[in-house]
mmCIF file of N, CA and C in Angstrom:
data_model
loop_
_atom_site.group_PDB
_atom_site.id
_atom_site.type_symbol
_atom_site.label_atom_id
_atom_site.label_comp_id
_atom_site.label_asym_id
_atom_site.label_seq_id
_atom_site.Cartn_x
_atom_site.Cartn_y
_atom_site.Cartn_z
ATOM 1 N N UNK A 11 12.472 202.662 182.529
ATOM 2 C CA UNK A 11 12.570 201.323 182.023
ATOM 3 C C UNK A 11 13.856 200.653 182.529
ATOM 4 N N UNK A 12 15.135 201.179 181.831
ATOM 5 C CA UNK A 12 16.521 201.060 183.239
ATOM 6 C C UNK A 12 16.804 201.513 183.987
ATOM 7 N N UNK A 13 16.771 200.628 184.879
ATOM 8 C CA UNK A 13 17.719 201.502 186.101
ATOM 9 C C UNK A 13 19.296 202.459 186.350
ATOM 10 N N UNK A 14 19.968 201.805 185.353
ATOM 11 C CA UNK A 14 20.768 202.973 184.371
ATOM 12 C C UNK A 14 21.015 203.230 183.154
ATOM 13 N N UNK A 15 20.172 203.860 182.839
ATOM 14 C CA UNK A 15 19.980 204.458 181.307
ATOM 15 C C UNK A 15 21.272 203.893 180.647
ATOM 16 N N UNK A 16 22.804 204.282 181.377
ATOM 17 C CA UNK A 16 24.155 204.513 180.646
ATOM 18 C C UNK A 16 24.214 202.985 179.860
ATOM 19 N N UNK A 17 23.131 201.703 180.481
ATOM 20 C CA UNK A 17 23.589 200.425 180.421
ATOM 21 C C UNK A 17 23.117 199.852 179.512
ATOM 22 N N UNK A 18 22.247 200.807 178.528
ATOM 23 C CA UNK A 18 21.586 200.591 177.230
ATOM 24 C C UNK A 18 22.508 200.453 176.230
ATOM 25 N N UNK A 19 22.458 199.438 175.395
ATOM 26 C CA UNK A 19 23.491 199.133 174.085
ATOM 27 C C UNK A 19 22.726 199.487 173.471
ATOM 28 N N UNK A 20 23.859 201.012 172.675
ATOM 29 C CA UNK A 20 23.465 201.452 171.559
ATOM 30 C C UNK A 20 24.675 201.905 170.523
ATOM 31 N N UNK A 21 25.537 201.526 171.572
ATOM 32 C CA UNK A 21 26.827 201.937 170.464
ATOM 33 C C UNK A 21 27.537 200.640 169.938
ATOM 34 N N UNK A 22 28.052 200.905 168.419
ATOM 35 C CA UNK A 22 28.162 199.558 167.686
ATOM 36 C C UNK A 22 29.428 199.789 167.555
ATOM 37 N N UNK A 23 30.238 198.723 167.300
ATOM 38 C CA UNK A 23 31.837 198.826 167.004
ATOM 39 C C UNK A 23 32.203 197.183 166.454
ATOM 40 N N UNK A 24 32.680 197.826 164.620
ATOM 41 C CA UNK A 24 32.121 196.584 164.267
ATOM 42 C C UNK A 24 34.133 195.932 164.356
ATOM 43 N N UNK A 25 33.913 194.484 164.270
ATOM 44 C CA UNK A 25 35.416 193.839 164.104
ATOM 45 C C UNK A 25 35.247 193.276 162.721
ATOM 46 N N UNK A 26 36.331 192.948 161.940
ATOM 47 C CA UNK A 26 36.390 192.375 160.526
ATOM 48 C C UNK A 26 37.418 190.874 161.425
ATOM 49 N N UNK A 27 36.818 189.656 160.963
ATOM 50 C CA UNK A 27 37.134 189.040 161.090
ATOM 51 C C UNK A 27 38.068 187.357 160.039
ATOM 52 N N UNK A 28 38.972 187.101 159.786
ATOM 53 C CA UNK A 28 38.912 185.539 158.807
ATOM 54 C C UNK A 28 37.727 184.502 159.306
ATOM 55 N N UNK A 29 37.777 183.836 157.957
ATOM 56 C CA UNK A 29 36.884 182.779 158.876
ATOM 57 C C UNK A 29 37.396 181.741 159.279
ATOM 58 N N UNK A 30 38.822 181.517 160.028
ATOM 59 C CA UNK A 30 39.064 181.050 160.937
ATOM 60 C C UNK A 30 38.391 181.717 162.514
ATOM 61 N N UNK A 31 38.703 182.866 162.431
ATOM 62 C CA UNK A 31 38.457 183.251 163.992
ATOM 63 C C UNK A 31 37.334 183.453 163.635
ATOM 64 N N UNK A 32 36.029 183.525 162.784
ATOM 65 C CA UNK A 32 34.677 183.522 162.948
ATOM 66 C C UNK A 32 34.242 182.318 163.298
ATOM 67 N N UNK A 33 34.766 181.099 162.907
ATOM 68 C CA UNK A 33 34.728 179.533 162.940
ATOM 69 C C UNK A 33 35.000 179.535 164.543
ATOM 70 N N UNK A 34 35.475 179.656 165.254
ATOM 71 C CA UNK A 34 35.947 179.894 166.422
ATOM 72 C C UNK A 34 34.975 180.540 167.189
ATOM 73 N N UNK A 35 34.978 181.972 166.782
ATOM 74 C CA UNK A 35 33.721 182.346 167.929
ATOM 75 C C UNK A 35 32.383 181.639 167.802
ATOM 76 N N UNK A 36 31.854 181.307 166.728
ATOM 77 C CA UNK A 36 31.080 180.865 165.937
ATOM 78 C C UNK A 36 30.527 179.522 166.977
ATOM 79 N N UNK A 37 32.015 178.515 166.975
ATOM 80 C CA UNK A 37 31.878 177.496 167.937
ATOM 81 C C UNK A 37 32.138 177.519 169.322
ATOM 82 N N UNK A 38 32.298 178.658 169.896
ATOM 83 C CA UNK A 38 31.637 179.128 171.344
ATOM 84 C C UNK A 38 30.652 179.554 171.249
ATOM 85 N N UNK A 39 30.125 180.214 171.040
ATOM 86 C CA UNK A 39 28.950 180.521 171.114
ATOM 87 C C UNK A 39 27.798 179.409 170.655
ATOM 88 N N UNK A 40 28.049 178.518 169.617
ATOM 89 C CA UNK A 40 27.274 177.730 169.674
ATOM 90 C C UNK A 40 27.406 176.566 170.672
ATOM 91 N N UNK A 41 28.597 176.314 171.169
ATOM 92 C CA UNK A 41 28.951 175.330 172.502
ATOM 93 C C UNK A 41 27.769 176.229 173.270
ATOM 94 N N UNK A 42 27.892 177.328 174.142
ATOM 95 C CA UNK A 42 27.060 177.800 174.949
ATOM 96 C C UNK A 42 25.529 178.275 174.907
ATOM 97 N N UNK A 43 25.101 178.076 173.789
ATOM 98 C CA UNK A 43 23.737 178.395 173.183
ATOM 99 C C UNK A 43 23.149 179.884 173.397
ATOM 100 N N UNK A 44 24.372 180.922 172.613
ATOM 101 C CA UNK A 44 23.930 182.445 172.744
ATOM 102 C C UNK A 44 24.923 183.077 171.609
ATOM 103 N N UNK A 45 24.152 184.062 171.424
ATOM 104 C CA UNK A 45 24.565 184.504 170.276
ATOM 105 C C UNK A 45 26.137 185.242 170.161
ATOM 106 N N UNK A 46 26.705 185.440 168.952
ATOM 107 C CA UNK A 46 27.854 185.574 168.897
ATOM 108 C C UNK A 46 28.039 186.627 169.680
ATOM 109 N N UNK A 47 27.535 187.816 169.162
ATOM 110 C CA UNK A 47 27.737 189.281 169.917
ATOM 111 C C UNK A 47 27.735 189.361 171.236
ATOM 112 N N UNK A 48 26.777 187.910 171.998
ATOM 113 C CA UNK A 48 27.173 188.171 173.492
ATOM 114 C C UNK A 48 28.669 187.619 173.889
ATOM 115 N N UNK A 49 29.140 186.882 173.212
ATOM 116 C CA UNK A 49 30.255 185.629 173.494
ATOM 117 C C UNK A 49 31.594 186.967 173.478
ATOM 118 N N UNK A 50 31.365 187.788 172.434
ATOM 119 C CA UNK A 50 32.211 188.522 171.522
ATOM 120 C C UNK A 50 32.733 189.624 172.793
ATOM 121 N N UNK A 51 30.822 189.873 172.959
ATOM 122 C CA UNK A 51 31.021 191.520 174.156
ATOM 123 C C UNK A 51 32.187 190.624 175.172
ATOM 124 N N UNK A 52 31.520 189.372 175.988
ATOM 125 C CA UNK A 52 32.167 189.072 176.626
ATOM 126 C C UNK A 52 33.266 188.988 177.279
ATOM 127 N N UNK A 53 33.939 188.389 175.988
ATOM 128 C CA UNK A 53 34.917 188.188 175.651
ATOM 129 C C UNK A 53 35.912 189.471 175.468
ATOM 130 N N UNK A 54 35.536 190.390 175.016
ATOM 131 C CA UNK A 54 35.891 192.089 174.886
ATOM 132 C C UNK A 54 36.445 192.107 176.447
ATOM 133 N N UNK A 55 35.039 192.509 177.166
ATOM 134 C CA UNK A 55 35.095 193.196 178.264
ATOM 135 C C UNK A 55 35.753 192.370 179.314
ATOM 136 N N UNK A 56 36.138 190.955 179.675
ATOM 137 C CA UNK A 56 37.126 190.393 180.277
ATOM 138 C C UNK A 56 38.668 190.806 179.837
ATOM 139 N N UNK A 57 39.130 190.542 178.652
ATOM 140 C CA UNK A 57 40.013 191.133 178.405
ATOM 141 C C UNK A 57 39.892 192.696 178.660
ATOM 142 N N UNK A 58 39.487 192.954 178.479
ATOM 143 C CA UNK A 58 39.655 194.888 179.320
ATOM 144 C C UNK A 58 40.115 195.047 180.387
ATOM 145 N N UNK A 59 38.971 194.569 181.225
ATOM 146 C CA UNK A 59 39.012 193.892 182.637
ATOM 147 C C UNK A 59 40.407 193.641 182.975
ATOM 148 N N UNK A 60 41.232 192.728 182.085
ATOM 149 C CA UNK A 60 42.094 192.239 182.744
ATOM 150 C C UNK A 60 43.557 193.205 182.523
ATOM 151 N N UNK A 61 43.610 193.516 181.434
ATOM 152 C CA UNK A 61 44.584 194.922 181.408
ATOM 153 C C UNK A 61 44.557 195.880 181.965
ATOM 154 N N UNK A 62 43.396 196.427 182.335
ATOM 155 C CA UNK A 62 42.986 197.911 182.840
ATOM 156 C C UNK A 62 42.737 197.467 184.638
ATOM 157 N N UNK A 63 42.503 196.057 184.955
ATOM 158 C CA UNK A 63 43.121 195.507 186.314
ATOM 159 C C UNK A 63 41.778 196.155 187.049
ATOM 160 N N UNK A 64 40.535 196.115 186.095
ATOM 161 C CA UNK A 64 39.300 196.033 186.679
ATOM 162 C C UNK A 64 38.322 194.875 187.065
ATOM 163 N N UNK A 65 37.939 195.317 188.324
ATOM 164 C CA UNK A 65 36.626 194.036 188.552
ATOM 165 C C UNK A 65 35.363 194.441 187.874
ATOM 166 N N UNK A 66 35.116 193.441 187.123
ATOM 167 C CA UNK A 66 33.934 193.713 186.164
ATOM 168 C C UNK A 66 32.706 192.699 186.754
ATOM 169 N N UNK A 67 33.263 191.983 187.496
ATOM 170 C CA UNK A 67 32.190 190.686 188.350
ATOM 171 C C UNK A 67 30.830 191.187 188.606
ATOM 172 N N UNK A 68 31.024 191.918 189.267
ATOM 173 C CA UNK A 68 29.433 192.461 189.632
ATOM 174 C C UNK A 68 28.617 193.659 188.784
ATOM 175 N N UNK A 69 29.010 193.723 187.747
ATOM 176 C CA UNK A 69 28.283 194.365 186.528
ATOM 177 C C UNK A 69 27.767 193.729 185.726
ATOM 178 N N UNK A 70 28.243 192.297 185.014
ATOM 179 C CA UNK A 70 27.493 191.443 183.965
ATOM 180 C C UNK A 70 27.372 189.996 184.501
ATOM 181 N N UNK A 71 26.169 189.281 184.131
ATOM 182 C CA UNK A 71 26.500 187.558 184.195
ATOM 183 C C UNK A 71 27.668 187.162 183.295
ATOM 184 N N UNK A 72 27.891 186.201 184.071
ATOM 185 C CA UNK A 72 28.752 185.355 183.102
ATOM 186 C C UNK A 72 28.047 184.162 182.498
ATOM 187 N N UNK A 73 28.738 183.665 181.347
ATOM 188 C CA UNK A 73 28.266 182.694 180.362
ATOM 189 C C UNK A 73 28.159 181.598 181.518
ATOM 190 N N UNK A 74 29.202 181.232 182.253
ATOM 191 C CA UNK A 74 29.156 179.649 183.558
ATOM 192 C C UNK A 74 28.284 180.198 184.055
ATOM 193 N N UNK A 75 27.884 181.001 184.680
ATOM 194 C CA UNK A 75 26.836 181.726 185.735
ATOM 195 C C UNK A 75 25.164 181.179 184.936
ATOM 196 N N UNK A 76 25.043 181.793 183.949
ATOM 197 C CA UNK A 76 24.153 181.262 183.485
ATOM 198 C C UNK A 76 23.503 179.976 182.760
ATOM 199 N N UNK A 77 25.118 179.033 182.803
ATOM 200 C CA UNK A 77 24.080 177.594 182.262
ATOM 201 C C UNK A 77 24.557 176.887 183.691
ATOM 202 N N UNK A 78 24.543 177.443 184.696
ATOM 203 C CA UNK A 78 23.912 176.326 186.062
ATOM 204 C C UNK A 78 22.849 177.124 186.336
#
């Protein structure tokens, strides 16, 4: 069914958030019309990306990528 099994989400890792910063993701994600958890992963894995001084480009779409 995938072409790499490893790329299946199945592991959960939850954040506790105020509802300021839920108000926030809340209104990205509704600016971009997708759900929080993608905005969130996103958002995760760029910042990773950018500490750990990895190219993550050619593993996921991006949110711009997908509304042109």
């Amino acid at each position: 069914m995938y072409q790499d099994p490893k790329r299946v989400r199945s592991h959960k890792a939850t954040v506790y958030l105020d509802d300021y910063e839920l108000a926030i993701i809340q209104a990205h994600a509704d600016y971009n019309g997708v759900p929080r958890a993608e905005i969130m992963r996103q958002m995760l894995m760029k910042e990773a990306s950018d500490v750990l001084g990895i190219d993550l480009s050619g593993l996921t779409e991006s949110i711009a990528q997908r509304a042109m």
